[in-house]
Coordinates of C-alpha atoms and ligand atoms in Angstrom, one line a residue:
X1114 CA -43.0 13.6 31.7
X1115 CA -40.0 15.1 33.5
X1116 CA -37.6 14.5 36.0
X1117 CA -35.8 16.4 38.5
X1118 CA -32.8 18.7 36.5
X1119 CA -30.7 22.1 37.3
X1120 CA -33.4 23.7 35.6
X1121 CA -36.1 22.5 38.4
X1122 CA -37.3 25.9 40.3
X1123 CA -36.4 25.0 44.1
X1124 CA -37.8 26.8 46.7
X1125 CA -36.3 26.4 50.6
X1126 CA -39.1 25.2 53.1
X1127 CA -36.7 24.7 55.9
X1128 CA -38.1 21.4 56.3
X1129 CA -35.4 18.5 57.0
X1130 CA -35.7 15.4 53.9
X1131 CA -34.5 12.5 54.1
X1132 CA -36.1 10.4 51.2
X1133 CA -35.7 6.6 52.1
X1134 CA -38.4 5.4 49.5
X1135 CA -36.5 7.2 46.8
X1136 CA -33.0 5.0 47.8
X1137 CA -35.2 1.9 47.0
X1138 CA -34.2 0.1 44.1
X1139 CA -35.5 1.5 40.3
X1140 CA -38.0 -0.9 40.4
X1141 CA -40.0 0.6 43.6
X1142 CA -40.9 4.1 41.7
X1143 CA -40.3 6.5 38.6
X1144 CA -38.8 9.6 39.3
X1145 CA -40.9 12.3 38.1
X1146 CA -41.7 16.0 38.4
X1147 CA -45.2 17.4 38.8
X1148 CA -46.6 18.9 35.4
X1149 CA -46.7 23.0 36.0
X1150 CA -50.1 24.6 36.5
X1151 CA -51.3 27.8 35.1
X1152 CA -52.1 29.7 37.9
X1153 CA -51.4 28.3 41.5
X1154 CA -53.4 29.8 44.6
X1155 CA -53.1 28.6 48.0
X1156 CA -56.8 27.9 49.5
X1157 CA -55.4 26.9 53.2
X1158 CA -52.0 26.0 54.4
X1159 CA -52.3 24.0 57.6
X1160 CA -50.6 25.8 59.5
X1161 CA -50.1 23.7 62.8
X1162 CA -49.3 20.4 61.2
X1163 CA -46.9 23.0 58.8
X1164 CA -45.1 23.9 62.2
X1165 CA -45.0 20.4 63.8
X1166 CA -42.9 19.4 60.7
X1167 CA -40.8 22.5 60.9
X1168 CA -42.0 24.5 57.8
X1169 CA -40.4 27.9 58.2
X1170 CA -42.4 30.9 59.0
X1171 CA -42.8 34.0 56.6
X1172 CA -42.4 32.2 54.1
X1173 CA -43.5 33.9 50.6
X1174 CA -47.5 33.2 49.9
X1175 CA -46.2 32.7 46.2
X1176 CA -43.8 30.2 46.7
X1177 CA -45.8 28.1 49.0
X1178 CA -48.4 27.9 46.2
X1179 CA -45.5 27.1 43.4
X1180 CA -44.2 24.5 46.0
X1181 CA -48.0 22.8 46.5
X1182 CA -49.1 23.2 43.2
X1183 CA -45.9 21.5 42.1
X1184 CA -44.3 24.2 39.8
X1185 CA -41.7 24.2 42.0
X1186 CA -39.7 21.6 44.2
X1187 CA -39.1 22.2 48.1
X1188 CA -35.2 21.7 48.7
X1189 CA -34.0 18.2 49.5
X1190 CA -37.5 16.7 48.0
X1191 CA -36.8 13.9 45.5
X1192 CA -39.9 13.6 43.8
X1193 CA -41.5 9.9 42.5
X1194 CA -44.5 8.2 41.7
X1195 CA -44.7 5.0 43.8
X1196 CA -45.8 1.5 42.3
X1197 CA -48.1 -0.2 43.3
X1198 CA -50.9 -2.9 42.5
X1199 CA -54.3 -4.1 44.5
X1200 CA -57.3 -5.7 44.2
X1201 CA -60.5 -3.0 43.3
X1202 CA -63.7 -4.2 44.2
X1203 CA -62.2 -8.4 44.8
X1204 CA -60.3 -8.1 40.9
X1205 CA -56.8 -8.0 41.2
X1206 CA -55.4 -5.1 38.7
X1207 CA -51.0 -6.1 38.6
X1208 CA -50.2 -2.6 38.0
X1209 CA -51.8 0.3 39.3
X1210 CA -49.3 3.0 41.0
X1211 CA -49.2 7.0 41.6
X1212 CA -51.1 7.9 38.5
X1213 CA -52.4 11.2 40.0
X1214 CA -49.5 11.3 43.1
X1215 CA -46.5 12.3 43.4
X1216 CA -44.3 12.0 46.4
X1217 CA -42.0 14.5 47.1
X1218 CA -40.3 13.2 49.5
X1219 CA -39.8 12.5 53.6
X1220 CA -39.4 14.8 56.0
X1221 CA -37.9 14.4 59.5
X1222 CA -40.0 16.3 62.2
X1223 CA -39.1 18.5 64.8
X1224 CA -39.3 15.0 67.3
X1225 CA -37.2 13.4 64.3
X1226 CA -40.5 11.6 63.4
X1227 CA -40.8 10.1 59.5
X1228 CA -43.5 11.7 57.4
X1229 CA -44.2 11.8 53.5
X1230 CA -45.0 14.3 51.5
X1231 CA -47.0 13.7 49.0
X1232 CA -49.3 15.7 46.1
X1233 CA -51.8 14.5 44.8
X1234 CA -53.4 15.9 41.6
X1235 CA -50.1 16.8 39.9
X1236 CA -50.1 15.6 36.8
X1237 CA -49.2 12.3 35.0
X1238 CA -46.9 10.0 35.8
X1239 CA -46.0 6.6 34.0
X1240 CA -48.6 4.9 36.1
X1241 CA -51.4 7.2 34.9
X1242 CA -53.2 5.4 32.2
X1243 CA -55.7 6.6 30.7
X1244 CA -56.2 9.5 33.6
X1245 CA -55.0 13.1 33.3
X1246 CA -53.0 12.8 36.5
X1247 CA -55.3 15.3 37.8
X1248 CA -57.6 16.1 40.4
X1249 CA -60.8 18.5 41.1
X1250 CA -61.7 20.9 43.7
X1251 CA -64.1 19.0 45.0
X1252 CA -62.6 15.4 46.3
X1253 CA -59.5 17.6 47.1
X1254 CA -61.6 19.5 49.6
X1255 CA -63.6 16.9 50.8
X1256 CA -60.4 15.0 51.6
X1257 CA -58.9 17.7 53.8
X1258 CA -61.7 18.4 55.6
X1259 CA -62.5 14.5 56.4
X1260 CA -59.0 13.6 57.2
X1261 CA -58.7 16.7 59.5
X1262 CA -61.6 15.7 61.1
X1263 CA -60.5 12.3 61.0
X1264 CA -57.3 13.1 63.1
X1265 CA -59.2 15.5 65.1
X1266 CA -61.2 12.1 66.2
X1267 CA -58.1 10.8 67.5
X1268 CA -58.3 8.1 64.8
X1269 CA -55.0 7.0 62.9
X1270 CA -55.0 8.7 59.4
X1271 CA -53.1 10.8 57.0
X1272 CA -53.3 14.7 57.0
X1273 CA -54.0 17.7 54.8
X1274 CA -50.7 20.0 54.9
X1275 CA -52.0 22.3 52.4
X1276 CA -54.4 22.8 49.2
X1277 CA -54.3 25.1 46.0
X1278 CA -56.2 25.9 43.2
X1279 CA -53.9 25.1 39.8
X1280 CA -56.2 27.3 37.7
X1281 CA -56.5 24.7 35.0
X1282 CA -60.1 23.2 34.5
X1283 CA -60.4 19.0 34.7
X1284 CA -62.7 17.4 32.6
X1285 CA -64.9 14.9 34.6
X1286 CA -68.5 15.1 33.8
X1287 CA -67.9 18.9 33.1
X1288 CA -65.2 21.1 33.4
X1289 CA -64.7 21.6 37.0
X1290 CA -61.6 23.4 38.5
X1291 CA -58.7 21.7 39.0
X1292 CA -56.9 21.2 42.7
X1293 CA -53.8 19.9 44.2
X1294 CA -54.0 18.2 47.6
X1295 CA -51.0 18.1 50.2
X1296 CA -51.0 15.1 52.3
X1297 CA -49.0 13.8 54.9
X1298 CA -48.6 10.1 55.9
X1299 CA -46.6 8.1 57.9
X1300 CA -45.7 6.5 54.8
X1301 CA -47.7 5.7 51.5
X1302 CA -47.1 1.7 51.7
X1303 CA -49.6 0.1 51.1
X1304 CA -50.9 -3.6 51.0
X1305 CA -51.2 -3.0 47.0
X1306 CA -47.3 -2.6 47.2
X1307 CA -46.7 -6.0 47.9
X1308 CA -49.0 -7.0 45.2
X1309 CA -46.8 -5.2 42.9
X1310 CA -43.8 -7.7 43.9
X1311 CA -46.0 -10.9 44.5
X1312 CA -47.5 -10.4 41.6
X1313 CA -44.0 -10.4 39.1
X1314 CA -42.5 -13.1 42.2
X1315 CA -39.8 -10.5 42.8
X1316 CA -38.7 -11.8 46.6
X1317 CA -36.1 -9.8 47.0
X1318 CA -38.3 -6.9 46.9
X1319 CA -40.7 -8.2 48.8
X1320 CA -37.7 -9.0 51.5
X1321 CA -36.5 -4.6 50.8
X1322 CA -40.3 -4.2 51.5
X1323 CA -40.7 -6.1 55.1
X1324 CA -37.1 -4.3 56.3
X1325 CA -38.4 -0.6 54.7
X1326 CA -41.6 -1.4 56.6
X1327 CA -40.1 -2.8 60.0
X1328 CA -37.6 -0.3 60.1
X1329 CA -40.4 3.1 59.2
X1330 CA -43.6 1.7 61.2
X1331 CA -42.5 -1.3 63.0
X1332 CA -39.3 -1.3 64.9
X1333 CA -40.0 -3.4 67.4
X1334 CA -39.8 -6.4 64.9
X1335 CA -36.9 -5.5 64.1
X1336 CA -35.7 -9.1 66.1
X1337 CA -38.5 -11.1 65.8
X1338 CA -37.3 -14.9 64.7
X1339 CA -40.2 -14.4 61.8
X1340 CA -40.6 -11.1 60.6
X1341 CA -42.8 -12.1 57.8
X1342 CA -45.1 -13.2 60.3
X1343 CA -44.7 -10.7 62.9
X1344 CA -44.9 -8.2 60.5
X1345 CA -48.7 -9.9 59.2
X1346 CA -49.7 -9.6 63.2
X1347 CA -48.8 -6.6 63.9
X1348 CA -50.5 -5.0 60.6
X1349 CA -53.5 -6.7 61.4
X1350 CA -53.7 -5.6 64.8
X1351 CA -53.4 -2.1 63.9
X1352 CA -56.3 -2.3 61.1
X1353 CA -58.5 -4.3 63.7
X1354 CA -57.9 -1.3 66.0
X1355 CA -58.4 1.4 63.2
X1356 CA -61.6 -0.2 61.6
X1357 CA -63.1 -0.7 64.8
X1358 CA -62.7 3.7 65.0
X1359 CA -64.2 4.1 62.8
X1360 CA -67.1 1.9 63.3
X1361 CA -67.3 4.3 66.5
X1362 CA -68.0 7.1 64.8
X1363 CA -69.9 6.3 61.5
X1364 CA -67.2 6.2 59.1
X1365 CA -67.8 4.8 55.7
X1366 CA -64.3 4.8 53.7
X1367 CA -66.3 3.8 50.6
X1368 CA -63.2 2.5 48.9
X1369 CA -61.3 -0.2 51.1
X1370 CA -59.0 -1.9 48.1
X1371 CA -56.2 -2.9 49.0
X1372 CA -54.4 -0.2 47.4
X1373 CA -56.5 1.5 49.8
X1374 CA -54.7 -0.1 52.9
X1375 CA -52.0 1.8 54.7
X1376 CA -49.3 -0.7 55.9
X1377 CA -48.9 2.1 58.4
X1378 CA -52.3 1.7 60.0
X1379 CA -53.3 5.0 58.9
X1380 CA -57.3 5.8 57.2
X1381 CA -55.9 6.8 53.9
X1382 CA -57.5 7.3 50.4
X1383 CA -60.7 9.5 51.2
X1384 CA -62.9 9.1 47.9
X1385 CA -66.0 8.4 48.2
X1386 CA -66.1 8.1 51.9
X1387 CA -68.7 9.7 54.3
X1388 CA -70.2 9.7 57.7
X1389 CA -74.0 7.6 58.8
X1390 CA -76.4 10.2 59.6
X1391 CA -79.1 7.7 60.6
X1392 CA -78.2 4.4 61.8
X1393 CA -78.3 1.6 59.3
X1394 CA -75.5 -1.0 59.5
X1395 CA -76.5 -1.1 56.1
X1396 CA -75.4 2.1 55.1
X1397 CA -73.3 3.1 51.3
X1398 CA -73.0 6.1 50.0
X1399 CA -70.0 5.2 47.2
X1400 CA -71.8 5.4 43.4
X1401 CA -69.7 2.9 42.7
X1402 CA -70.4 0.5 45.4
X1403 CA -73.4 -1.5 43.5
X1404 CA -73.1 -4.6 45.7
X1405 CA -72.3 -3.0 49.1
X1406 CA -68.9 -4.8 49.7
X1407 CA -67.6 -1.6 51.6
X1408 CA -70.8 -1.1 53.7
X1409 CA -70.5 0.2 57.0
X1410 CA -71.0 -2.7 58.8
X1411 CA -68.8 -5.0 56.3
X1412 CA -65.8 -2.9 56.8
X1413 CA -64.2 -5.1 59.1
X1414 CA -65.0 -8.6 56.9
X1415 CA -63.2 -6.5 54.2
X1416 CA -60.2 -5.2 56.3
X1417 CA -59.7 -9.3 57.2
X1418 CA -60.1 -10.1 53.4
X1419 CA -57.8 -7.5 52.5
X1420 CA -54.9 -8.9 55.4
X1421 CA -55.7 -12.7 53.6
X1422 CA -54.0 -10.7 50.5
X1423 CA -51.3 -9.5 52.1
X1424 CA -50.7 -12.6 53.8
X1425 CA -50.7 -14.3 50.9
X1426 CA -47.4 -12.1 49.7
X1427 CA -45.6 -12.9 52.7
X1428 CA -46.2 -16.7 52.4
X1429 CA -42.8 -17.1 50.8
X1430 CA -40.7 -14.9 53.4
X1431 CA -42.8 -16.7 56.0
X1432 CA -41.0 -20.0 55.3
X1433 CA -39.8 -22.2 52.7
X1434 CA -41.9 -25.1 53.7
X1435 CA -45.2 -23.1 51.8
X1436 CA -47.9 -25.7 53.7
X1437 CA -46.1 -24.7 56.9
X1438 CA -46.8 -21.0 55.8
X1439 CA -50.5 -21.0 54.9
X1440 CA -50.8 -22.6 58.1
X1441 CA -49.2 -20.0 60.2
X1442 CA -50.9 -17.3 58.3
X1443 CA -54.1 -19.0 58.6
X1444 CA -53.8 -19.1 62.4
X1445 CA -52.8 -15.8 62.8
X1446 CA -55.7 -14.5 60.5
X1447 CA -58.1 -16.5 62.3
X1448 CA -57.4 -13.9 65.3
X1449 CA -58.9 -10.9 63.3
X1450 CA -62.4 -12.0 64.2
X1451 CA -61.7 -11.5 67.7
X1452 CA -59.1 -9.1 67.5
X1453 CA -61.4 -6.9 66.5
X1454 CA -64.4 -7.6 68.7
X1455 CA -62.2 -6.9 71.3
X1456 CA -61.1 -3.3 70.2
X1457 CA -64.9 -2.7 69.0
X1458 CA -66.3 -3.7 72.8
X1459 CA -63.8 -1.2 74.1
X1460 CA -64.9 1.6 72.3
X1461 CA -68.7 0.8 72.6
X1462 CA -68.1 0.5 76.4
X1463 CA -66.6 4.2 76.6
X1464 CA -69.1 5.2 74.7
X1465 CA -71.7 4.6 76.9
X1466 CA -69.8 5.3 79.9
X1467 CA -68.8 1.8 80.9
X1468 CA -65.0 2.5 82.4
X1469 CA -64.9 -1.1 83.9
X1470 CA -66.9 -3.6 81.6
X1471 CA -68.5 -6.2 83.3
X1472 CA -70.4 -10.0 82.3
X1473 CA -73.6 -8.8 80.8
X1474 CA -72.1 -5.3 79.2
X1475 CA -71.7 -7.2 75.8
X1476 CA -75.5 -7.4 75.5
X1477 CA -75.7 -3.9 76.8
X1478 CA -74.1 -2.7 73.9
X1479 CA -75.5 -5.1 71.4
X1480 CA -79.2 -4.2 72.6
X1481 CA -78.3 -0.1 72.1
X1482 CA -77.5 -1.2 68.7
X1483 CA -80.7 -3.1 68.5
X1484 CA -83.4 -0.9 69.2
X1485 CA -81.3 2.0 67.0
X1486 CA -81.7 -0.4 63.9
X1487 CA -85.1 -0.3 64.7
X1488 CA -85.7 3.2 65.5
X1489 CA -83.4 4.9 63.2
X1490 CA -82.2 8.0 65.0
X1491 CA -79.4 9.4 63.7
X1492 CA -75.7 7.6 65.6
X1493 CA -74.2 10.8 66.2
X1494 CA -76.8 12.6 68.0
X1495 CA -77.9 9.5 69.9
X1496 CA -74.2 9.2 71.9
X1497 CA -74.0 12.6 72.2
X1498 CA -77.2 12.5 73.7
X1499 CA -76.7 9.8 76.2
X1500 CA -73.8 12.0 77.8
X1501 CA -76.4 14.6 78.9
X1502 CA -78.7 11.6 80.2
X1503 CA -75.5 10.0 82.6
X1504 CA -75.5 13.3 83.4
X1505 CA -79.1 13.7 84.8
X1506 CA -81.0 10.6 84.4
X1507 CA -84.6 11.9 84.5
X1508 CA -83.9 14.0 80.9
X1509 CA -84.3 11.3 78.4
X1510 CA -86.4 13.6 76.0
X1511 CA -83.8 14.7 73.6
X1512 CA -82.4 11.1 73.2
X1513 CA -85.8 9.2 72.8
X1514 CA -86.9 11.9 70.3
X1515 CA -84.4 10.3 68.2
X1516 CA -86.1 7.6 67.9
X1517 CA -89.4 6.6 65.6
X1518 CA -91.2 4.0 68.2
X1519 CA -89.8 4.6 72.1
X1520 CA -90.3 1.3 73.8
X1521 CA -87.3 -0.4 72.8
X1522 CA -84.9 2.9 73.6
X1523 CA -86.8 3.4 77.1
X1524 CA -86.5 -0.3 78.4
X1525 CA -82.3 -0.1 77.3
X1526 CA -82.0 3.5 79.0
X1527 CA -83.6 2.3 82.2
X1528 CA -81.2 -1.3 82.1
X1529 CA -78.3 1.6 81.5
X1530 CA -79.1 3.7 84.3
X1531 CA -79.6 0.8 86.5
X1532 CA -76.3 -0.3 84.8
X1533 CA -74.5 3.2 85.4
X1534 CA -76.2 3.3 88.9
X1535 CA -73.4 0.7 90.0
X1536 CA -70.3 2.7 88.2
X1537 CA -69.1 4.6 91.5
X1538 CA -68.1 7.6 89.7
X1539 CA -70.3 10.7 90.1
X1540 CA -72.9 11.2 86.8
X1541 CA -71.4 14.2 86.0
X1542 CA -67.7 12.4 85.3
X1543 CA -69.2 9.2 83.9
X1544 CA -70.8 12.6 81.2
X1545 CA -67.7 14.2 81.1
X1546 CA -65.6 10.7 80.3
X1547 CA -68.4 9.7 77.5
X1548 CA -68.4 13.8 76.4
X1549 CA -64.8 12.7 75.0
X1550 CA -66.2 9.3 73.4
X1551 CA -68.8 10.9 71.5
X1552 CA -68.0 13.6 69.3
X1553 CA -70.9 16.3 69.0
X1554 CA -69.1 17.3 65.5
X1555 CA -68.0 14.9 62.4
X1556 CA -68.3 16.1 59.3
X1557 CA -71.9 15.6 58.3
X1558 CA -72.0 14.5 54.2
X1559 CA -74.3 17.3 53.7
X1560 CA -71.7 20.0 55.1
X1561 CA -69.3 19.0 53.2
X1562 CA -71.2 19.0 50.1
X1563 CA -72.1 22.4 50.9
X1564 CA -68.4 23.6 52.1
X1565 CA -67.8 22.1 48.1
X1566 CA -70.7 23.7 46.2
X1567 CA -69.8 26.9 47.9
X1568 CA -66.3 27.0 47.3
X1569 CA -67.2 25.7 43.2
X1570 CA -68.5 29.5 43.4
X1571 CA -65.7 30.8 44.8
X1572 CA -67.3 31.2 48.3
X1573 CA -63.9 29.0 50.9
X1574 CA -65.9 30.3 53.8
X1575 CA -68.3 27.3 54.6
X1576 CA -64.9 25.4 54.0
X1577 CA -63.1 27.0 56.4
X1578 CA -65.4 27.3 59.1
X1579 CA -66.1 23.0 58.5
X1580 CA -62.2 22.9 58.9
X1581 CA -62.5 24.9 62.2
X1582 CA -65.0 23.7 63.8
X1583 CA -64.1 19.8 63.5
X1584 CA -60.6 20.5 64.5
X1585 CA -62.3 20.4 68.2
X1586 CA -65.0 17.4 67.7
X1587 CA -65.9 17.0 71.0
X1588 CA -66.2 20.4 72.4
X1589 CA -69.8 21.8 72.9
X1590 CA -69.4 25.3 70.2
X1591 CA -72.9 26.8 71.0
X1592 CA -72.5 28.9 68.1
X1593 CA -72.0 26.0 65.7
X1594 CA -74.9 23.8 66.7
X1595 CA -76.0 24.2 62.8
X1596 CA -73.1 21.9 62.2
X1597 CA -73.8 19.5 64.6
X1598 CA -78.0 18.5 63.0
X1599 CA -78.5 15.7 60.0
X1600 CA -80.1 16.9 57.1
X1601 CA -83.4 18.1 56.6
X1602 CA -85.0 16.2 53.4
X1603 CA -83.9 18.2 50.7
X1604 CA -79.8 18.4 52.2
X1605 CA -79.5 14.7 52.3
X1606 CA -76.9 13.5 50.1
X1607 CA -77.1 10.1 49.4
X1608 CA -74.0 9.4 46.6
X1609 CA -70.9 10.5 46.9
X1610 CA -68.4 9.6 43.8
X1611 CA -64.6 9.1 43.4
X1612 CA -64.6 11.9 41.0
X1613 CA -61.0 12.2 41.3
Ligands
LIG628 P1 -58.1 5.5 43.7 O1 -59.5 5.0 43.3 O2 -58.0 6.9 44.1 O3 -57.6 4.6 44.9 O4 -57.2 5.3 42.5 C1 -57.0 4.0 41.9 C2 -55.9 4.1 40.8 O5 -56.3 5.0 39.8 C3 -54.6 4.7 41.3 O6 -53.6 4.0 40.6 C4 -54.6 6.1 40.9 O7 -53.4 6.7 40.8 C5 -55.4 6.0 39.6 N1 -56.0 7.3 39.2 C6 -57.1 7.8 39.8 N2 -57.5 9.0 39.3 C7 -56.6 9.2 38.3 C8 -56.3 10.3 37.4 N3 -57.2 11.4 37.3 N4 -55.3 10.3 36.6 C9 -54.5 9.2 36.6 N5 -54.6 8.2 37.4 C10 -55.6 8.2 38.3
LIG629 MG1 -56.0 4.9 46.0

């Protein structure tokens, strides 16, 4: 394992770094340098998000594949593996950590904004354990085209800058080729990081932590008389808003440890994760998820469980008097319940084109759910559908189709028109407003297995196109309706593994 030396090839990106993390004390990271791969190849270079952090232009194909495969070091980067512990699947594991990432370092933006760099798949790192430090083409894929889509949604989460094939086979179940993934987050903090200090009682860390995490994501408590505290509410707030998103649109992360938990309120860590076709609150598609503790419907018990841990690491910065903690904590977790209702109601209500909820809308929304538990059509279609039925009421075909048995969906759809009927705004703006709710396009687990197997043959078109098309989610693309169906029988994919 190396770290950074004279004899490091550099390579000029023209991006600004300013590596905060890295100035942490020793005991926050390792420094270390990505292993070298055989035979880097860029796959897809993002090239938007590239030029809203100010990645020059022209640059050398070569280089930018030495730079993401990590053979060679973008000037100013300062590369470490973060530490990190967390609790996988309720059992707390002390020391966990970058064993496949490495960060490379922060970049200012062109608005001055504070982004890491991070690859994952780089090799080993003093956190690796038992792992290779690597990663295959497959998750790496399946991670840039989800978070894309995920940020496409509008829905807080970290991004794909860029992806390259090292060349090297990974041994999983088979030899599969190996990958390198580029991602960009607001920072790479996570819940799990406080672990790491709670768990060895290291408060002055954990104190470094709350002013690192105040000053990058949460400036405004930079004065607040408890910071500890304000710092719990405000993290919760933003996962109560972020979990209820993806509730919205059918997002199963599959993996929600709290080393899976973005201080930063960002979706981070796509494994296993995928999208409901049919709607079962029910729903798991992780192997690994025996008992369905990250189901879709228990996301936001878990997110709650997950903020009990990290209030339990701020107990100590909370207050001296510890029984004077728990009990502030406890009161300010008890708000998550509603916290998130509240978010939740407000993006059910656009969804069906409610722009000023009203007493009875509650039930409105929880009878949709209702009669799709019983019926089973698939969510996406179903909302998507509803915006052409605001649009002209008498067309309910394609929406009860959905559905198995259409009593239940006719009574709700004539209680919604009756419902809509008193709105004030024309049908065709209630559609348009709900049009830009309901995405016609999310990246269907079937796609994406097929955008994989494709490019596992060396075929990156079905993986570009995906990219493509979900980068607008709620525009009508005629010539992508393909994209838009569930699967037929023999597409359905009903596991979807770590494999990483
Ligand atoms: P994850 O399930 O991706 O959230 O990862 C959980 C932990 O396992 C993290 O500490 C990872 O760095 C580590 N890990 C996962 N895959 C590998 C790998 N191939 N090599 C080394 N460490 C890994
Ligand atoms: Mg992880």
């Amino acid at each position: 394992m190396n770290t950074l030396t004279d004899d490091t090839p550099v390579v000029d990106l023209g991006l600004r770094f300013d590596n905060s993390y890295a100035r942490l004390p020793d005991r926050f990271h390792a420094r270390q340098v990505a292993a070298p791969v055989a035979k880097p190849r860029l796959i897809r270079l993002n090239r938007a998000l590239a030029d809203s952090l100010g990645l020059a232009d022209g640059l050398d194909e070569a280089d930018l594949a030495a730079v993401f495969a990590g053979n060679a070091v973008p000037r100013g980067a300062e590369p470490l593996a973060q530490a990190y512990a967390g609790h996988q699947f309720g059992n707390f594991v002390p020391q966990l950590g970058d064993g496949r990432a490495l960060l490379l370092g922060e970049v200012l933006d062109r608005d001055g904004r504070r982004f890491d760099l991070q690859l994952k798949g780089a090799g080993t790192t003093p956190f690796s354990r038992q792992g290779d430090g690597r990663a295959a083409l497959g998750p790496v894929l399946r991670e840039y085209v989800v978070s894309e889509a995920m940020h496409a949604l509008g829905i807080p989460t970290t991004r794909a800058l860029a992806a390259v094939t090292t060349g090297q086979p990974v041994l999983r179940e088979g030899l599969l080729p190996g990958a390198i993934l580029t991602r960009v987050a607001a920072s790479h903090i996570r819940v799990g990081t406080f672990q790491y200090f709670a768990a060895r009682d290291d408060q002055a860390a954990i104190a470094l932590l709350i002013d690192h995490v105040i000053a990058r994501h949460y400036p405004d408590l930079a004065a607040a008389p408890n910071r500890a505290l304000a710092l719990l509410e405000a993290v919760m707030e933003r996962q109560a808003a972020l979990v209820a998103r993806w509730l919205h649109v059918g997002f199963i992360h599959g993996v929600m440890n709290t080393d899976n938990m973005a201080i930063s309120g960002e979706t981070i860590d796509y494994g296993p994760c995928a999208f409901m076709d049919e709607y079962d609150p029910a729903t798991v598609f992780s192997s690994i998820d025996r008992q369905g503790r990250y189901a879709y419907a228990n996301q936001p018990v878990l997110a709650h469980w997950n903020l009990a841990r990290l209030a339990e690491c701020l107990l100590e910065q909370m207050d001296p008097d510890q029984e004077k903690a728990v009990a502030m904590a406890t009161e300010a977790l008890g708000r998550f319940a509603d916290l998130f209702r509240g978010y939740w109601l407000d993006g059910m209500f656009a969804k069906i084109g409610i722009a000023a909820p009203a007493e009875g809308d509650n039930t409105l929304v929880q009878g949709l759910l209702d009669v799709m538990k019983d019926g089973r059509p698939d969510y996406t279609l179903t909302f998507r559908a509803l915006c052409d039925v605001a649009e002209r009421p008498d067309e309910t075909g394609p929406v009860r189709n959905l559905f198995l048995g259409m009593e239940g969906i006719d009574a709700w759809l004539s209680r919604w028109s009756a419902r809509l009927a008193t709105d004030g705004r024309a049908p065709a703006a209630i559609a348009s407003a709900m049009r830009a709710a309901n995405p016609a396009f999310i990246p269907r687990n079937h796609r994406v297995q097929q955008a994989i197997d494709a490019a596992m043959s060396g075929d990156f078109t079905p993986f570009h196109l995906l990219v493509d098309v979900l980068s607008r989610p709620f525009d009508d693309q005629p010539e992508n309706m393909a994209l838009t169906t569930p699967p037929e029988a023999d597409e359905r994919v009903l596991k979807t593994f770590c494999g990483t």
